[in-house]
Amino acid sequence: MTLTQLEYVVAVNKHRHFGKAAKECHVTQPTLSMQLQKLEDELGVILFDRSKSPILPTSEGDKVVKQAQVVIKEFKRINTILEDSLGEISGKFRLAVIPTLAPYVIPLFAKKFADLYPKVELIIEEFKTEEIIELLDREEIDAGILVTPLNENSLIERVLFYEPFHLFVSRDHDLFKKKKVKESELSDESLWLLNEGHCFRAQVLKVCTMNFDGGNYKNLRFESGNLETLKNLVVQSSGYTLLPHLATLDLSSDRKKMLREFSRPVPTREVSIVYGRTFLKEKIIDALEEIIVSVLPKEINSLKGGDLSIVEFK
């Protein structure tokens, strides 16, 4: 039994497909299949049911997969321990960011981090919250930047900042006439939303204390995966949407006139960097936290707890 064979086992379980697993492992499919066959012969069990589509682990194979994940994780820790002992911040680091944060947060810190820590290979990817939790559980990423609290005992959350919500309102909407808006004044009749799977959607619905059952028009319902699309819908069509603060910074001066603040306490989301409890790359986490906090707009850094109402999405 070799570490390479165990890596093939984990890859096949991840993709449920021999070809995709071979591509990830940078080998040919026949090579991967041959090594898995050798391992099965050595162990005396069938690890994957090849008659199924997608391929599924057998009951014995499932146990081997879980143990293989542990072995690979412990092996990778050797390099991390040695890097830490040298006192330098280096190594590969995979970071996932949710879609409603990625376009606004990543540009703030990515270049500065790369300049300050040239020995860190920082790989940033975009995933939804539930996907990030799963990737952290499988240790396929090192950390995630997302909205908390998650209420996951296996994860550690370091709060980075608290981001208030704003209303973005079309000029023909009743809310446009108000300077500040109470949550009780919101309705779903003209609300544009992100689609299912985005935690910001769940937060918006909590703020509005409603079940969404409509759209801006009786014969039109559109839900986007992109905040920029929602902005344009409000501008070009009608209605309103909610935006986190960082998503308002790049608005033109004319579009900023369409923003309306909430009455206090202001609905706000908590943003954290999240990682597993068995994690060792804390020096990189420390560096990321320090840089992200240092580049935040002053109005976010100066927020006071008494003015906020943290909106959870679970």
PDB file of C-alpha atoms in Angstrom:
ATOM      1  CA  MET A   1       0.000   0.000   0.000  1.00  0.00           C
ATOM      2  CA  THR A   2       1.351   3.414  -0.985  1.00  0.00           C
ATOM      3  CA  LEU A   3       0.376   7.005  -0.291  1.00  0.00           C
ATOM      4  CA  THR A   4      -0.138   7.470  -4.037  1.00  0.00           C
ATOM      5  CA  GLN A   5      -2.681   4.655  -4.099  1.00  0.00           C
ATOM      6  CA  LEU A   6      -4.566   6.249  -1.214  1.00  0.00           C
ATOM      7  CA  GLU A   7      -4.577   9.578  -3.075  1.00  0.00           C
ATOM      8  CA  TYR A   8      -6.145   7.792  -6.057  1.00  0.00           C
ATOM      9  CA  VAL A   9      -8.810   6.301  -3.766  1.00  0.00           C
ATOM     10  CA  VAL A  10      -9.705   9.746  -2.396  1.00  0.00           C
ATOM     11  CA  ALA A  11      -9.768  11.276  -5.897  1.00  0.00           C
ATOM     12  CA  VAL A  12     -12.121   8.594  -7.262  1.00  0.00           C
ATOM     13  CA  ASN A  13     -14.411   9.050  -4.260  1.00  0.00           C
ATOM     14  CA  LYS A  14     -14.418  12.810  -4.817  1.00  0.00           C
ATOM     15  CA  HIS A  15     -15.244  12.710  -8.531  1.00  0.00           C
ATOM     16  CA  ARG A  16     -17.084   9.352  -8.668  1.00  0.00           C
ATOM     17  CA  HIS A  17     -15.423   8.961 -12.067  1.00  0.00           C
ATOM     18  CA  PHE A  18     -12.092   7.301 -12.989  1.00  0.00           C
ATOM     19  CA  GLY A  19     -11.290   9.652 -15.839  1.00  0.00           C
ATOM     20  CA  LYS A  20     -11.807  12.827 -13.796  1.00  0.00           C
ATOM     21  CA  ALA A  21      -9.867  11.356 -10.865  1.00  0.00           C
ATOM     22  CA  ALA A  22      -6.954  10.458 -13.158  1.00  0.00           C
ATOM     23  CA  LYS A  23      -6.918  13.994 -14.572  1.00  0.00           C
ATOM     24  CA  GLU A  24      -6.755  15.500 -11.081  1.00  0.00           C
ATOM     25  CA  CYS A  25      -3.903  13.144 -10.142  1.00  0.00           C
ATOM     26  CA  HIS A  26      -2.036  13.903 -13.409  1.00  0.00           C
ATOM     27  CA  VAL A  27      -1.904  10.261 -14.529  1.00  0.00           C
ATOM     28  CA  THR A  28      -3.588   8.251 -17.253  1.00  0.00           C
ATOM     29  CA  GLN A  29      -6.822   6.450 -16.466  1.00  0.00           C
ATOM     30  CA  PRO A  30      -5.256   2.985 -17.068  1.00  0.00           C
ATOM     31  CA  THR A  31      -2.485   3.821 -14.577  1.00  0.00           C
ATOM     32  CA  LEU A  32      -4.968   4.907 -11.918  1.00  0.00           C
ATOM     33  CA  SER A  33      -7.192   1.874 -12.519  1.00  0.00           C
ATOM     34  CA  MET A  34      -4.229  -0.492 -12.324  1.00  0.00           C
ATOM     35  CA  GLN A  35      -3.018   0.967  -9.026  1.00  0.00           C
ATOM     36  CA  LEU A  36      -6.497   0.763  -7.507  1.00  0.00           C
ATOM     37  CA  GLN A  37      -6.771  -2.865  -8.650  1.00  0.00           C
ATOM     38  CA  LYS A  38      -3.426  -3.618  -6.981  1.00  0.00           C
ATOM     39  CA  LEU A  39      -4.628  -2.023  -3.757  1.00  0.00           C
ATOM     40  CA  GLU A  40      -7.897  -3.976  -3.848  1.00  0.00           C
ATOM     41  CA  ASP A  41      -5.968  -7.204  -4.405  1.00  0.00           C
ATOM     42  CA  GLU A  42      -3.670  -6.405  -1.475  1.00  0.00           C
ATOM     43  CA  LEU A  43      -6.558  -5.531   0.853  1.00  0.00           C
ATOM     44  CA  GLY A  44      -8.787  -8.330  -0.372  1.00  0.00           C
ATOM     45  CA  VAL A  45     -11.823  -6.064  -0.826  1.00  0.00           C
ATOM     46  CA  ILE A  46     -13.572  -4.213  -3.649  1.00  0.00           C
ATOM     47  CA  LEU A  47     -13.340  -0.484  -2.959  1.00  0.00           C
ATOM     48  CA  PHE A  48     -15.676   0.858  -5.668  1.00  0.00           C
ATOM     49  CA  ASP A  49     -18.754  -0.533  -7.373  1.00  0.00           C
ATOM     50  CA  ARG A  50     -17.844  -0.013 -11.017  1.00  0.00           C
ATOM     51  CA  SER A  51     -21.291  -1.070 -12.223  1.00  0.00           C
ATOM     52  CA  LYS A  52     -22.859   2.070 -10.820  1.00  0.00           C
ATOM     53  CA  SER A  53     -22.955   5.426 -12.563  1.00  0.00           C
ATOM     54  CA  PRO A  54     -21.623   7.499 -10.959  1.00  0.00           C
ATOM     55  CA  ILE A  55     -19.129   5.098  -9.381  1.00  0.00           C
ATOM     56  CA  LEU A  56     -19.833   4.557  -5.684  1.00  0.00           C
ATOM     57  CA  PRO A  57     -17.657   3.185  -2.866  1.00  0.00           C
ATOM     58  CA  THR A  58     -18.671  -0.141  -1.400  1.00  0.00           C
ATOM     59  CA  SER A  59     -19.342  -0.362   2.344  1.00  0.00           C
ATOM     60  CA  GLU A  60     -15.736  -1.539   2.862  1.00  0.00           C
ATOM     61  CA  GLY A  61     -14.504   1.057   0.395  1.00  0.00           C
ATOM     62  CA  ASP A  62     -16.217   3.851   2.303  1.00  0.00           C
ATOM     63  CA  LYS A  63     -14.247   2.920   5.431  1.00  0.00           C
ATOM     64  CA  VAL A  64     -10.995   2.851   3.456  1.00  0.00           C
ATOM     65  CA  VAL A  65     -11.762   6.255   1.902  1.00  0.00           C
ATOM     66  CA  LYS A  66     -12.278   7.855   5.303  1.00  0.00           C
ATOM     67  CA  GLN A  67      -9.060   6.404   6.691  1.00  0.00           C
ATOM     68  CA  ALA A  68      -7.159   7.368   3.522  1.00  0.00           C
ATOM     69  CA  GLN A  69      -8.294  10.964   4.024  1.00  0.00           C
ATOM     70  CA  VAL A  70      -6.890  10.887   7.562  1.00  0.00           C
ATOM     71  CA  VAL A  71      -3.558   9.407   6.402  1.00  0.00           C
ATOM     72  CA  ILE A  72      -3.125  11.968   3.620  1.00  0.00           C
ATOM     73  CA  LYS A  73      -4.037  14.823   5.959  1.00  0.00           C
ATOM     74  CA  GLU A  74      -1.474  13.718   8.539  1.00  0.00           C
ATOM     75  CA  PHE A  75       1.175  13.285   5.853  1.00  0.00           C
ATOM     76  CA  LYS A  76       0.627  16.829   4.561  1.00  0.00           C
ATOM     77  CA  ARG A  77       1.058  18.166   8.067  1.00  0.00           C
ATOM     78  CA  ILE A  78       4.718  17.158   8.046  1.00  0.00           C
ATOM     79  CA  ASN A  79       5.580  19.905   5.559  1.00  0.00           C
ATOM     80  CA  THR A  80       3.485  22.431   7.477  1.00  0.00           C
ATOM     81  CA  ILE A  81       5.244  21.595  10.745  1.00  0.00           C
ATOM     82  CA  LEU A  82       8.654  21.998   9.085  1.00  0.00           C
ATOM     83  CA  GLU A  83       7.655  25.301   7.462  1.00  0.00           C
ATOM     84  CA  ASP A  84       6.460  26.630  10.826  1.00  0.00           C
ATOM     85  CA  SER A  85       9.685  25.566  12.505  1.00  0.00           C
ATOM     86  CA  LEU A  86      11.688  27.644  10.010  1.00  0.00           C
ATOM     87  CA  GLY A  87       9.776  30.720  11.155  1.00  0.00           C
ATOM     88  CA  GLU A  88       8.809  31.817   7.649  1.00  0.00           C
ATOM     89  CA  ILE A  89       5.364  32.178   6.109  1.00  0.00           C
ATOM     90  CA  SER A  90       5.336  29.962   3.046  1.00  0.00           C
ATOM     91  CA  GLY A  91       3.557  27.100   1.303  1.00  0.00           C
ATOM     92  CA  LYS A  92       0.366  26.533  -0.667  1.00  0.00           C
ATOM     93  CA  PHE A  93      -2.870  27.941   0.758  1.00  0.00           C
ATOM     94  CA  ARG A  94      -6.330  27.394  -0.716  1.00  0.00           C
ATOM     95  CA  LEU A  95      -8.907  30.021   0.197  1.00  0.00           C
ATOM     96  CA  ALA A  96     -12.602  29.990  -0.748  1.00  0.00           C
ATOM     97  CA  VAL A  97     -14.817  33.102  -0.746  1.00  0.00           C
ATOM     98  CA  ILE A  98     -18.604  33.327  -1.130  1.00  0.00           C
ATOM     99  CA  PRO A  99     -19.957  35.075  -4.289  1.00  0.00           C
ATOM    100  CA  THR A 100     -21.460  38.075  -2.455  1.00  0.00           C
ATOM    101  CA  LEU A 101     -18.043  38.873  -0.951  1.00  0.00           C
ATOM    102  CA  ALA A 102     -15.571  37.761  -3.623  1.00  0.00           C
ATOM    103  CA  PRO A 103     -15.879  40.685  -6.117  1.00  0.00           C
ATOM    104  CA  TYR A 104     -15.537  43.266  -3.361  1.00  0.00           C
ATOM    105  CA  VAL A 105     -13.160  41.720  -0.788  1.00  0.00           C
ATOM    106  CA  ILE A 106     -10.607  39.902  -2.946  1.00  0.00           C
ATOM    107  CA  PRO A 107      -9.449  43.028  -4.854  1.00  0.00           C
ATOM    108  CA  LEU A 108      -8.861  44.774  -1.526  1.00  0.00           C
ATOM    109  CA  PHE A 109      -6.292  42.330  -0.170  1.00  0.00           C
ATOM    110  CA  ALA A 110      -5.023  39.931  -2.886  1.00  0.00           C
ATOM    111  CA  LYS A 111      -2.206  42.013  -4.382  1.00  0.00           C
ATOM    112  CA  LYS A 112      -1.016  43.318  -1.023  1.00  0.00           C
ATOM    113  CA  PHE A 113      -0.855  39.791   0.378  1.00  0.00           C
ATOM    114  CA  ALA A 114       1.023  38.502  -2.688  1.00  0.00           C
ATOM    115  CA  ASP A 115       3.550  41.350  -2.419  1.00  0.00           C
ATOM    116  CA  LEU A 116       4.148  40.893   1.309  1.00  0.00           C
ATOM    117  CA  TYR A 117       4.274  37.085   1.273  1.00  0.00           C
ATOM    118  CA  PRO A 118       5.897  35.971  -2.009  1.00  0.00           C
ATOM    119  CA  LYS A 119       6.620  32.473  -0.637  1.00  0.00           C
ATOM    120  CA  VAL A 120       2.920  31.727  -0.138  1.00  0.00           C
ATOM    121  CA  GLU A 121       1.104  30.257  -3.133  1.00  0.00           C
ATOM    122  CA  LEU A 122      -2.363  31.673  -2.500  1.00  0.00           C
ATOM    123  CA  ILE A 123      -5.124  29.999  -4.513  1.00  0.00           C
ATOM    124  CA  ILE A 124      -8.478  31.795  -4.213  1.00  0.00           C
ATOM    125  CA  GLU A 125     -11.707  30.201  -5.440  1.00  0.00           C
ATOM    126  CA  GLU A 126     -15.376  31.176  -5.288  1.00  0.00           C
ATOM    127  CA  PHE A 127     -17.950  28.843  -3.728  1.00  0.00           C
ATOM    128  CA  LYS A 128     -21.294  29.077  -1.969  1.00  0.00           C
ATOM    129  CA  THR A 129     -21.428  28.691   1.820  1.00  0.00           C
ATOM    130  CA  GLU A 130     -22.574  25.059   1.923  1.00  0.00           C
ATOM    131  CA  GLU A 131     -19.887  24.126  -0.601  1.00  0.00           C
ATOM    132  CA  ILE A 132     -17.201  25.810   1.504  1.00  0.00           C
ATOM    133  CA  ILE A 133     -18.311  23.916   4.613  1.00  0.00           C
ATOM    134  CA  GLU A 134     -18.096  20.624   2.699  1.00  0.00           C
ATOM    135  CA  LEU A 135     -14.675  21.499   1.254  1.00  0.00           C
ATOM    136  CA  LEU A 136     -13.372  22.382   4.712  1.00  0.00           C
ATOM    137  CA  ASP A 137     -14.732  19.112   6.073  1.00  0.00           C
ATOM    138  CA  ARG A 138     -12.907  17.182   3.326  1.00  0.00           C
ATOM    139  CA  GLU A 139      -9.843  19.419   3.822  1.00  0.00           C
ATOM    140  CA  GLU A 140      -9.764  20.283   0.136  1.00  0.00           C
ATOM    141  CA  ILE A 141      -9.362  23.958   1.057  1.00  0.00           C
ATOM    142  CA  ASP A 142      -7.521  25.559   3.958  1.00  0.00           C
ATOM    143  CA  ALA A 143      -9.965  28.315   4.873  1.00  0.00           C
ATOM    144  CA  GLY A 144     -13.018  30.228   3.752  1.00  0.00           C
ATOM    145  CA  ILE A 145     -14.196  33.823   3.979  1.00  0.00           C
ATOM    146  CA  LEU A 146     -17.928  33.782   4.517  1.00  0.00           C
ATOM    147  CA  VAL A 147     -20.819  34.973   6.615  1.00  0.00           C
ATOM    148  CA  THR A 148     -21.067  33.654  10.159  1.00  0.00           C
ATOM    149  CA  PRO A 149     -22.045  32.325  12.621  1.00  0.00           C
ATOM    150  CA  LEU A 150     -22.206  28.884  11.001  1.00  0.00           C
ATOM    151  CA  ASN A 151     -22.898  26.926  14.198  1.00  0.00           C
ATOM    152  CA  GLU A 152     -20.500  24.184  13.076  1.00  0.00           C
ATOM    153  CA  ASN A 153     -18.600  22.701  16.020  1.00  0.00           C
ATOM    154  CA  SER A 154     -15.816  21.400  13.791  1.00  0.00           C
ATOM    155  CA  LEU A 155     -14.907  24.893  12.544  1.00  0.00           C
ATOM    156  CA  ILE A 156     -13.177  27.918  14.047  1.00  0.00           C
ATOM    157  CA  GLU A 157     -14.495  31.371  13.101  1.00  0.00           C
ATOM    158  CA  ARG A 158     -12.393  34.531  13.326  1.00  0.00           C
ATOM    159  CA  VAL A 159     -14.560  37.597  12.810  1.00  0.00           C
ATOM    160  CA  LEU A 160     -13.026  40.018  10.306  1.00  0.00           C
ATOM    161  CA  PHE A 161     -15.694  42.716  10.124  1.00  0.00           C
ATOM    162  CA  TYR A 162     -19.369  43.585  10.380  1.00  0.00           C
ATOM    163  CA  GLU A 163     -20.949  44.783   7.144  1.00  0.00           C
ATOM    164  CA  PRO A 164     -24.206  46.784   7.203  1.00  0.00           C
ATOM    165  CA  PHE A 165     -26.961  46.423   4.616  1.00  0.00           C
ATOM    166  CA  HIS A 166     -28.335  49.223   2.444  1.00  0.00           C
ATOM    167  CA  LEU A 167     -31.430  49.522   0.328  1.00  0.00           C
ATOM    168  CA  PHE A 168     -30.943  50.186  -3.384  1.00  0.00           C
ATOM    169  CA  VAL A 169     -34.215  51.671  -4.603  1.00  0.00           C
ATOM    170  CA  SER A 170     -35.549  52.685  -8.008  1.00  0.00           C
ATOM    171  CA  ARG A 171     -36.512  56.337  -8.350  1.00  0.00           C
ATOM    172  CA  ASP A 172     -40.195  55.531  -8.900  1.00  0.00           C
ATOM    173  CA  HIS A 173     -40.523  53.448  -5.721  1.00  0.00           C
ATOM    174  CA  ASP A 174     -42.216  54.727  -2.549  1.00  0.00           C
ATOM    175  CA  LEU A 175     -39.110  53.898  -0.489  1.00  0.00           C
ATOM    176  CA  PHE A 176     -37.086  56.336  -2.610  1.00  0.00           C
ATOM    177  CA  LYS A 177     -38.927  59.202  -0.934  1.00  0.00           C
ATOM    178  CA  LYS A 178     -37.669  58.203   2.513  1.00  0.00           C
ATOM    179  CA  LYS A 179     -34.331  59.171   4.071  1.00  0.00           C
ATOM    180  CA  LYS A 180     -34.248  56.131   6.339  1.00  0.00           C
ATOM    181  CA  VAL A 181     -36.291  52.942   6.163  1.00  0.00           C
ATOM    182  CA  LYS A 182     -37.624  50.662   8.881  1.00  0.00           C
ATOM    183  CA  GLU A 183     -37.593  46.907   8.321  1.00  0.00           C
ATOM    184  CA  SER A 184     -41.357  46.869   8.875  1.00  0.00           C
ATOM    185  CA  GLU A 185     -41.805  49.073   5.796  1.00  0.00           C
ATOM    186  CA  LEU A 186     -40.443  46.430   3.416  1.00  0.00           C
ATOM    187  CA  SER A 187     -42.571  44.139   1.269  1.00  0.00           C
ATOM    188  CA  ASP A 188     -41.889  41.411  -1.291  1.00  0.00           C
ATOM    189  CA  GLU A 189     -43.954  43.005  -4.059  1.00  0.00           C
ATOM    190  CA  SER A 190     -41.015  44.786  -5.647  1.00  0.00           C
ATOM    191  CA  LEU A 191     -38.022  42.965  -4.144  1.00  0.00           C
ATOM    192  CA  TRP A 192     -35.287  41.536  -6.368  1.00  0.00           C
ATOM    193  CA  LEU A 193     -33.448  38.581  -4.784  1.00  0.00           C
ATOM    194  CA  LEU A 194     -30.453  36.336  -5.235  1.00  0.00           C
ATOM    195  CA  ASN A 195     -31.367  32.757  -6.094  1.00  0.00           C
ATOM    196  CA  GLU A 196     -31.473  29.762  -3.750  1.00  0.00           C
ATOM    197  CA  GLY A 197     -28.187  28.684  -2.200  1.00  0.00           C
ATOM    198  CA  HIS A 198     -26.865  32.160  -1.421  1.00  0.00           C
ATOM    199  CA  CYS A 199     -26.731  32.960   2.288  1.00  0.00           C
ATOM    200  CA  PHE A 200     -27.366  36.638   1.496  1.00  0.00           C
ATOM    201  CA  ARG A 201     -30.782  35.675   0.115  1.00  0.00           C
ATOM    202  CA  ALA A 202     -31.698  34.025   3.435  1.00  0.00           C
ATOM    203  CA  GLN A 203     -30.486  37.092   5.322  1.00  0.00           C
ATOM    204  CA  VAL A 204     -32.526  39.446   3.138  1.00  0.00           C
ATOM    205  CA  LEU A 205     -35.660  37.393   3.729  1.00  0.00           C
ATOM    206  CA  LYS A 206     -35.018  37.519   7.477  1.00  0.00           C
ATOM    207  CA  VAL A 207     -34.626  41.276   7.370  1.00  0.00           C
ATOM    208  CA  CYS A 208     -37.857  41.568   5.419  1.00  0.00           C
ATOM    209  CA  THR A 209     -39.563  38.979   7.705  1.00  0.00           C
ATOM    210  CA  MET A 210     -41.302  37.468   4.711  1.00  0.00           C
ATOM    211  CA  ASN A 211     -41.599  34.418   2.506  1.00  0.00           C
ATOM    212  CA  PHE A 212     -40.767  35.500  -1.005  1.00  0.00           C
ATOM    213  CA  ASP A 213     -43.696  34.818  -3.286  1.00  0.00           C
ATOM    214  CA  GLY A 214     -43.401  37.058  -6.248  1.00  0.00           C
ATOM    215  CA  GLY A 215     -41.274  39.639  -7.956  1.00  0.00           C
ATOM    216  CA  ASN A 216     -41.472  43.079  -9.348  1.00  0.00           C
ATOM    217  CA  TYR A 217     -44.162  42.106 -11.836  1.00  0.00           C
ATOM    218  CA  LYS A 218     -47.018  39.625 -11.577  1.00  0.00           C
ATOM    219  CA  ASN A 219     -45.919  37.879 -14.774  1.00  0.00           C
ATOM    220  CA  LEU A 220     -42.153  38.126 -14.180  1.00  0.00           C
ATOM    221  CA  ARG A 221     -40.005  36.417 -11.576  1.00  0.00           C
ATOM    222  CA  PHE A 222     -36.238  36.622 -11.773  1.00  0.00           C
ATOM    223  CA  GLU A 223     -33.681  35.555  -9.194  1.00  0.00           C
ATOM    224  CA  SER A 224     -30.022  36.243  -9.853  1.00  0.00           C
ATOM    225  CA  GLY A 225     -26.775  34.732  -8.649  1.00  0.00           C
ATOM    226  CA  ASN A 226     -25.086  38.087  -8.996  1.00  0.00           C
ATOM    227  CA  LEU A 227     -25.540  41.318  -7.035  1.00  0.00           C
ATOM    228  CA  GLU A 228     -24.477  43.377 -10.050  1.00  0.00           C
ATOM    229  CA  THR A 229     -27.445  42.006 -12.006  1.00  0.00           C
ATOM    230  CA  LEU A 230     -29.797  42.997  -9.190  1.00  0.00           C
ATOM    231  CA  LYS A 231     -28.385  46.529  -9.220  1.00  0.00           C
ATOM    232  CA  ASN A 232     -29.028  46.831 -12.943  1.00  0.00           C
ATOM    233  CA  LEU A 233     -32.559  45.473 -12.592  1.00  0.00           C
ATOM    234  CA  VAL A 234     -33.386  48.182 -10.078  1.00  0.00           C
ATOM    235  CA  VAL A 235     -31.896  50.866 -12.331  1.00  0.00           C
ATOM    236  CA  GLN A 236     -33.405  49.686 -15.613  1.00  0.00           C
ATOM    237  CA  SER A 237     -36.715  48.300 -14.349  1.00  0.00           C
ATOM    238  CA  SER A 238     -38.129  49.178 -10.953  1.00  0.00           C
ATOM    239  CA  GLY A 239     -38.328  47.912  -7.380  1.00  0.00           C
ATOM    240  CA  TYR A 240     -35.534  47.541  -4.864  1.00  0.00           C
ATOM    241  CA  THR A 241     -32.940  45.170  -3.500  1.00  0.00           C
ATOM    242  CA  LEU A 242     -30.653  44.973  -0.462  1.00  0.00           C
ATOM    243  CA  LEU A 243     -26.898  45.394  -0.842  1.00  0.00           C
ATOM    244  CA  PRO A 244     -24.050  44.747   1.592  1.00  0.00           C
ATOM    245  CA  HIS A 245     -21.913  47.833   2.155  1.00  0.00           C
ATOM    246  CA  LEU A 246     -18.901  46.761   0.078  1.00  0.00           C
ATOM    247  CA  ALA A 247     -21.170  46.248  -2.942  1.00  0.00           C
ATOM    248  CA  THR A 248     -22.105  49.946  -2.830  1.00  0.00           C
ATOM    249  CA  LEU A 249     -18.604  51.413  -2.968  1.00  0.00           C
ATOM    250  CA  ASP A 250     -18.216  51.214  -6.756  1.00  0.00           C
ATOM    251  CA  LEU A 251     -21.571  52.824  -7.515  1.00  0.00           C
ATOM    252  CA  SER A 252     -21.488  56.000  -9.578  1.00  0.00           C
ATOM    253  CA  SER A 253     -22.398  59.226  -7.818  1.00  0.00           C
ATOM    254  CA  ASP A 254     -25.761  59.156  -9.572  1.00  0.00           C
ATOM    255  CA  ARG A 255     -26.516  55.599  -8.463  1.00  0.00           C
ATOM    256  CA  LYS A 256     -25.426  56.346  -4.899  1.00  0.00           C
ATOM    257  CA  LYS A 257     -28.421  58.697  -4.761  1.00  0.00           C
ATOM    258  CA  MET A 258     -30.566  55.552  -4.990  1.00  0.00           C
ATOM    259  CA  LEU A 259     -29.186  54.178  -1.708  1.00  0.00           C
ATOM    260  CA  ARG A 260     -31.269  54.394   1.437  1.00  0.00           C
ATOM    261  CA  GLU A 261     -30.096  53.628   4.963  1.00  0.00           C
ATOM    262  CA  PHE A 262     -31.936  51.519   7.507  1.00  0.00           C
ATOM    263  CA  SER A 263     -33.138  52.966  10.782  1.00  0.00           C
ATOM    264  CA  ARG A 264     -31.135  51.721  13.777  1.00  0.00           C
ATOM    265  CA  PRO A 265     -30.322  49.035  14.631  1.00  0.00           C
ATOM    266  CA  VAL A 266     -29.000  48.536  11.114  1.00  0.00           C
ATOM    267  CA  PRO A 267     -29.268  44.976   9.679  1.00  0.00           C
ATOM    268  CA  THR A 268     -25.697  43.737   9.400  1.00  0.00           C
ATOM    269  CA  ARG A 269     -23.816  40.603   8.456  1.00  0.00           C
ATOM    270  CA  GLU A 270     -20.831  39.159  10.282  1.00  0.00           C
ATOM    271  CA  VAL A 271     -17.937  38.190   7.997  1.00  0.00           C
ATOM    272  CA  SER A 272     -15.271  35.760   9.218  1.00  0.00           C
ATOM    273  CA  ILE A 273     -12.358  33.682   8.072  1.00  0.00           C
ATOM    274  CA  VAL A 274     -13.201  30.069   8.897  1.00  0.00           C
ATOM    275  CA  TYR A 275     -11.019  26.960   9.150  1.00  0.00           C
ATOM    276  CA  GLY A 276     -10.928  23.501  10.720  1.00  0.00           C
ATOM    277  CA  ARG A 277     -10.000  22.812  14.321  1.00  0.00           C
ATOM    278  CA  THR A 278      -7.086  20.547  13.329  1.00  0.00           C
ATOM    279  CA  PHE A 279      -5.553  23.278  11.209  1.00  0.00           C
ATOM    280  CA  LEU A 280      -1.818  24.059  11.336  1.00  0.00           C
ATOM    281  CA  LYS A 281      -1.272  26.957   8.906  1.00  0.00           C
ATOM    282  CA  GLU A 282      -2.169  29.587  11.483  1.00  0.00           C
ATOM    283  CA  LYS A 283       0.655  31.935  10.483  1.00  0.00           C
ATOM    284  CA  ILE A 284      -0.945  32.359   7.058  1.00  0.00           C
ATOM    285  CA  ILE A 285      -4.359  32.831   8.688  1.00  0.00           C
ATOM    286  CA  ASP A 286      -2.854  35.506  10.952  1.00  0.00           C
ATOM    287  CA  ALA A 287      -1.336  37.263   7.947  1.00  0.00           C
ATOM    288  CA  LEU A 288      -4.586  37.156   5.960  1.00  0.00           C
ATOM    289  CA  GLU A 289      -6.585  38.479   8.899  1.00  0.00           C
ATOM    290  CA  GLU A 290      -4.170  41.346   9.501  1.00  0.00           C
ATOM    291  CA  ILE A 291      -4.102  42.436   5.858  1.00  0.00           C
ATOM    292  CA  ILE A 292      -7.861  42.173   5.267  1.00  0.00           C
ATOM    293  CA  VAL A 293      -8.657  44.225   8.361  1.00  0.00           C
ATOM    294  CA  SER A 294      -6.038  46.830   7.380  1.00  0.00           C
ATOM    295  CA  VAL A 295      -7.553  47.463   3.931  1.00  0.00           C
ATOM    296  CA  LEU A 296     -11.200  47.739   4.956  1.00  0.00           C
ATOM    297  CA  PRO A 297     -12.992  51.052   4.416  1.00  0.00           C
ATOM    298  CA  LYS A 298     -12.959  53.264   7.514  1.00  0.00           C
ATOM    299  CA  GLU A 299     -16.737  53.226   7.815  1.00  0.00           C
ATOM    300  CA  ILE A 300     -16.673  49.453   8.311  1.00  0.00           C
ATOM    301  CA  ASN A 301     -13.777  49.510  10.756  1.00  0.00           C
ATOM    302  CA  SER A 302     -15.530  52.142  12.880  1.00  0.00           C
ATOM    303  CA  LEU A 303     -18.849  50.311  13.275  1.00  0.00           C
ATOM    304  CA  LYS A 304     -20.099  50.098  16.846  1.00  0.00           C
ATOM    305  CA  GLY A 305     -21.911  47.032  18.151  1.00  0.00           C
ATOM    306  CA  GLY A 306     -24.822  48.991  19.584  1.00  0.00           C
ATOM    307  CA  ASP A 307     -25.801  50.277  16.147  1.00  0.00           C
ATOM    308  CA  LEU A 308     -25.999  46.817  14.582  1.00  0.00           C
ATOM    309  CA  SER A 309     -28.424  43.962  14.326  1.00  0.00           C
ATOM    310  CA  ILE A 310     -26.532  40.846  13.193  1.00  0.00           C
ATOM    311  CA  VAL A 311     -28.574  38.841  10.700  1.00  0.00           C
ATOM    312  CA  GLU A 312     -27.934  35.097  10.714  1.00  0.00           C
ATOM    313  CA  PHE A 313     -28.831  32.972   7.717  1.00  0.00           C
ATOM    314  CA  LYS A 314     -29.297  29.554   9.348  1.00  0.00           C
TER     315      LYS A 314
END
